Amino acid sequence: MALQKAKALLLSACLLVGLILSGCGGQPLTQREIVRGILFTRQNARYSACLVVADQGADSFQEEQIKIAAAQGKTPAQALQYAEDSLSGDAYYGLLDLLALPANSNWQEACSIGSLLYKNVQPAPEISVFALSPEPIQSWAKQGPTLYQNLKALEKTYGIHCGLQQLFTQENSSAIPGYTAESGYDFLLLGKNAASVRCKGLTGAQLAAVLCGQTKEMYGTFGEGQAVCRTRAHVTVEGNQVQLHLRDTELHALTDSVKDLENMLTRELEESFAYLYLQTQKSGTDPFHLDFWQACLYGPGSVANDPELRVIFE
């Protein structure tokens, strides 16, 4: 009996290894094109899709090498299909970890591309979503690998993560981190019936990311570049007060002209929150889940009423 169980376990292990090596599709991964990232741009009503593919022919002793396959089309689906067709083997998306949307995506476009991946690509569950910067792409072959690597580094450095499923969490809005050639990242608030809002900087983009629950890290300059902050942040709500808790905060002046850094940072965060909340009110959206907080605290139907930000240094 013990021998039979051992044989059964060995057979199961062999089958599992075989499925992993074949990508669950019968064809070995060594014969397939392993796609690690998909980057989209849009220009003059045409889309461009760039597949960032693991180069399995590169020196295995080096870090993972990547190659590029890119194509244009009238729609994201067509551009993606043409890019796949340019590959020498079948595309495998089981290890896909990055999706980049066009820089000026609206809510409908972001959801459309997200649905395209869910239905046709069926990517790995831990895929991260970004929006590209507005600067045009001159050459995918030259810029694609660097963009992919920079986005992965940004995700790690700032602890920012937007999953593919988060595009569909709310029925009329989405929130997505955006790539910028400058330090840090931008942050896009997309409303179903409103123009997208692109926030920047520590007190804009990173505050919005914390409010949306996509990061707990804040690191960057404030006070028009005169001071720098590194802190861990989380949010609670009490009444009409949105409480931003900052822990292990490090504040450093970069010039001799600035004093009282805590008050300076607090003032900027409060002003930025007021602006961000005003934009969500105009678009009729709730990307910061403030109404959800109110419903949990005070019962169904309760809504946020002119909330204010309170910064708490702990």
mmCIF file with all atom_site columns, N, CA and C in Angstrom, residues 6 17 32 49 53 58 66 73 83 107 116 143 151-152 159 181 183 187 205-206 260 296 308-309 313:
data_model
loop_
_atom_site.group_PDB
_atom_site.id
_atom_site.type_symbol
_atom_site.label_atom_id
_atom_site.label_alt_id
_atom_site.label_comp_id
_atom_site.label_asym_id
_atom_site.label_entity_id
_atom_site.label_seq_id
_atom_site.pdbx_PDB_ins_code
_atom_site.Cartn_x
_atom_site.Cartn_y
_atom_site.Cartn_z
_atom_site.occupancy
_atom_site.B_iso_or_equiv
_atom_site.pdbx_formal_charge
_atom_site.auth_seq_id
_atom_site.auth_comp_id
_atom_site.auth_asym_id
_atom_site.auth_atom_id
_atom_site.pdbx_PDB_model_num
ATOM 1  N N  . ALA A 1 6   ? 3.375   5.920  -2.870  1.00 0.00 ? 6   ALA A N  1
ATOM 2  C CA . ALA A 1 6   ? 4.602   6.587  -3.300  1.00 0.00 ? 6   ALA A CA 1
ATOM 3  C C  . ALA A 1 6   ? 4.618   6.746  -4.820  1.00 0.00 ? 6   ALA A C  1
ATOM 4  N N  . VAL A 1 17  ? 5.038   18.894 -12.859 1.00 0.00 ? 17  VAL A N  1
ATOM 5  C CA . VAL A 1 17  ? 6.227   19.478 -13.490 1.00 0.00 ? 17  VAL A CA 1
ATOM 6  C C  . VAL A 1 17  ? 6.016   19.600 -14.991 1.00 0.00 ? 17  VAL A C  1
ATOM 7  N N  . ARG A 1 32  ? 7.977   28.240 -26.643 1.00 0.00 ? 32  ARG A N  1
ATOM 8  C CA . ARG A 1 32  ? 6.973   29.292 -26.713 1.00 0.00 ? 32  ARG A CA 1
ATOM 9  C C  . ARG A 1 32  ? 7.608   30.645 -26.384 1.00 0.00 ? 32  ARG A C  1
ATOM 10 N N  . ALA A 1 49  ? 0.937   48.191 -29.963 1.00 0.00 ? 49  ALA A N  1
ATOM 11 C CA . ALA A 1 49  ? 1.116   47.228 -28.878 1.00 0.00 ? 49  ALA A CA 1
ATOM 12 C C  . ALA A 1 49  ? 2.541   46.718 -28.900 1.00 0.00 ? 49  ALA A C  1
ATOM 13 N N  . VAL A 1 53  ? 9.176   40.364 -24.296 1.00 0.00 ? 53  VAL A N  1
ATOM 14 C CA . VAL A 1 53  ? 9.265   38.904 -24.304 1.00 0.00 ? 53  VAL A CA 1
ATOM 15 C C  . VAL A 1 53  ? 10.601  38.449 -23.733 1.00 0.00 ? 53  VAL A C  1
ATOM 16 N N  . ALA A 1 58  ? 19.203  33.984 -24.879 1.00 0.00 ? 58  ALA A N  1
ATOM 17 C CA . ALA A 1 58  ? 20.296  34.755 -24.295 1.00 0.00 ? 58  ALA A CA 1
ATOM 18 C C  . ALA A 1 58  ? 21.071  33.905 -23.301 1.00 0.00 ? 58  ALA A C  1
ATOM 19 N N  . ILE A 1 66  ? 15.514  40.411 -22.410 1.00 0.00 ? 66  ILE A N  1
ATOM 20 C CA . ILE A 1 66  ? 14.210  40.567 -23.035 1.00 0.00 ? 66  ILE A CA 1
ATOM 21 C C  . ILE A 1 66  ? 14.363  41.064 -24.465 1.00 0.00 ? 66  ILE A C  1
ATOM 22 N N  . GLY A 1 73  ? -2.360  48.806 -34.972 1.00 0.00 ? 73  GLY A N  1
ATOM 23 C CA . GLY A 1 73  ? -3.671  48.373 -35.428 1.00 0.00 ? 73  GLY A CA 1
ATOM 24 C C  . GLY A 1 73  ? -4.709  49.437 -35.162 1.00 0.00 ? 73  GLY A C  1
ATOM 25 N N  . ALA A 1 83  ? 1.019   41.985 -33.159 1.00 0.00 ? 83  ALA A N  1
ATOM 26 C CA . ALA A 1 83  ? 2.271   41.821 -32.425 1.00 0.00 ? 83  ALA A CA 1
ATOM 27 C C  . ALA A 1 83  ? 2.526   40.346 -32.135 1.00 0.00 ? 83  ALA A C  1
ATOM 28 N N  . TRP A 1 107 ? -11.638 56.260 -18.845 1.00 0.00 ? 107 TRP A N  1
ATOM 29 C CA . TRP A 1 107 ? -12.156 55.100 -18.125 1.00 0.00 ? 107 TRP A CA 1
ATOM 30 C C  . TRP A 1 107 ? -12.592 53.993 -19.090 1.00 0.00 ? 107 TRP A C  1
ATOM 31 N N  . LEU A 1 116 ? -10.013 43.046 -22.566 1.00 0.00 ? 116 LEU A N  1
ATOM 32 C CA . LEU A 1 116 ? -9.334  42.329 -23.648 1.00 0.00 ? 116 LEU A CA 1
ATOM 33 C C  . LEU A 1 116 ? -8.353  41.312 -23.084 1.00 0.00 ? 116 LEU A C  1
ATOM 34 N N  . GLN A 1 143 ? 13.204  51.682 -26.751 1.00 0.00 ? 143 GLN A N  1
ATOM 35 C CA . GLN A 1 143 ? 12.625  52.183 -25.509 1.00 0.00 ? 143 GLN A CA 1
ATOM 36 C C  . GLN A 1 143 ? 11.828  51.143 -24.734 1.00 0.00 ? 143 GLN A C  1
ATOM 37 N N  . LEU A 1 151 ? 9.453   50.555 -15.062 1.00 0.00 ? 151 LEU A N  1
ATOM 38 C CA . LEU A 1 151 ? 8.158   50.383 -14.406 1.00 0.00 ? 151 LEU A CA 1
ATOM 39 C C  . LEU A 1 151 ? 8.237   49.342 -13.290 1.00 0.00 ? 151 LEU A C  1
ATOM 40 N N  . LYS A 1 152 ? 8.954   48.270 -13.524 1.00 0.00 ? 152 LYS A N  1
ATOM 41 C CA . LYS A 1 152 ? 9.119   47.256 -12.481 1.00 0.00 ? 152 LYS A CA 1
ATOM 42 C C  . LYS A 1 152 ? 9.922   47.809 -11.304 1.00 0.00 ? 152 LYS A C  1
ATOM 43 N N  . GLY A 1 159 ? 6.589   50.834 -3.703  1.00 0.00 ? 159 GLY A N  1
ATOM 44 C CA . GLY A 1 159 ? 5.570   49.959 -3.138  1.00 0.00 ? 159 GLY A CA 1
ATOM 45 C C  . GLY A 1 159 ? 4.188   50.202 -3.697  1.00 0.00 ? 159 GLY A C  1
ATOM 46 N N  . ALA A 1 181 ? 9.043   60.278 -16.457 1.00 0.00 ? 181 ALA A N  1
ATOM 47 C CA . ALA A 1 181 ? 10.496  60.234 -16.578 1.00 0.00 ? 181 ALA A CA 1
ATOM 48 C C  . ALA A 1 181 ? 11.162  60.907 -15.387 1.00 0.00 ? 181 ALA A C  1
ATOM 49 N N  . SER A 1 183 ? 11.346  61.772 -11.121 1.00 0.00 ? 183 SER A N  1
ATOM 50 C CA . SER A 1 183 ? 11.315  60.873 -9.973  1.00 0.00 ? 183 SER A CA 1
ATOM 51 C C  . SER A 1 183 ? 9.876   60.644 -9.521  1.00 0.00 ? 183 SER A C  1
ATOM 52 N N  . PHE A 1 187 ? -0.370  59.817 -10.986 1.00 0.00 ? 187 PHE A N  1
ATOM 53 C CA . PHE A 1 187 ? -1.513  58.994 -10.606 1.00 0.00 ? 187 PHE A CA 1
ATOM 54 C C  . PHE A 1 187 ? -2.737  59.518 -11.336 1.00 0.00 ? 187 PHE A C  1
ATOM 55 N N  . ALA A 1 205 ? 0.110   62.816 -6.395  1.00 0.00 ? 205 ALA A N  1
ATOM 56 C CA . ALA A 1 205 ? 0.014   61.433 -6.857  1.00 0.00 ? 205 ALA A CA 1
ATOM 57 C C  . ALA A 1 205 ? 0.117   60.431 -5.711  1.00 0.00 ? 205 ALA A C  1
ATOM 58 N N  . GLN A 1 206 ? 1.090   60.617 -4.841  1.00 0.00 ? 206 GLN A N  1
ATOM 59 C CA . GLN A 1 206 ? 1.302   59.621 -3.791  1.00 0.00 ? 206 GLN A CA 1
ATOM 60 C C  . GLN A 1 206 ? 0.218   59.683 -2.722  1.00 0.00 ? 206 GLN A C  1
ATOM 61 N N  . ASP A 1 260 ? 10.064  74.429 10.077  1.00 0.00 ? 260 ASP A N  1
ATOM 62 C CA . ASP A 1 260 ? 8.809   73.779 10.474  1.00 0.00 ? 260 ASP A CA 1
ATOM 63 C C  . ASP A 1 260 ? 8.272   72.893 9.355   1.00 0.00 ? 260 ASP A C  1
ATOM 64 N N  . CYS A 1 296 ? -19.841 51.752 6.321   1.00 0.00 ? 296 CYS A N  1
ATOM 65 C CA . CYS A 1 296 ? -19.352 50.787 7.317   1.00 0.00 ? 296 CYS A CA 1
ATOM 66 C C  . CYS A 1 296 ? -19.481 51.342 8.729   1.00 0.00 ? 296 CYS A C  1
ATOM 67 N N  . GLU A 1 308 ? -12.638 66.523 5.355   1.00 0.00 ? 308 GLU A N  1
ATOM 68 C CA . GLU A 1 308 ? -11.383 67.254 5.460   1.00 0.00 ? 308 GLU A CA 1
ATOM 69 C C  . GLU A 1 308 ? -10.281 66.287 5.857   1.00 0.00 ? 308 GLU A C  1
ATOM 70 N N  . LEU A 1 309 ? -9.076  66.581 5.434   1.00 0.00 ? 309 LEU A N  1
ATOM 71 C CA . LEU A 1 309 ? -7.931  65.727 5.761   1.00 0.00 ? 309 LEU A CA 1
ATOM 72 C C  . LEU A 1 309 ? -7.280  66.198 7.053   1.00 0.00 ? 309 LEU A C  1
ATOM 73 N N  . PHE A 1 313 ? 1.005   62.704 12.720  1.00 0.00 ? 313 PHE A N  1
ATOM 74 C CA . PHE A 1 313 ? 2.359   62.164 12.785  1.00 0.00 ? 313 PHE A CA 1
ATOM 75 C C  . PHE A 1 313 ? 2.457   61.250 13.996  1.00 0.00 ? 313 PHE A C  1
#
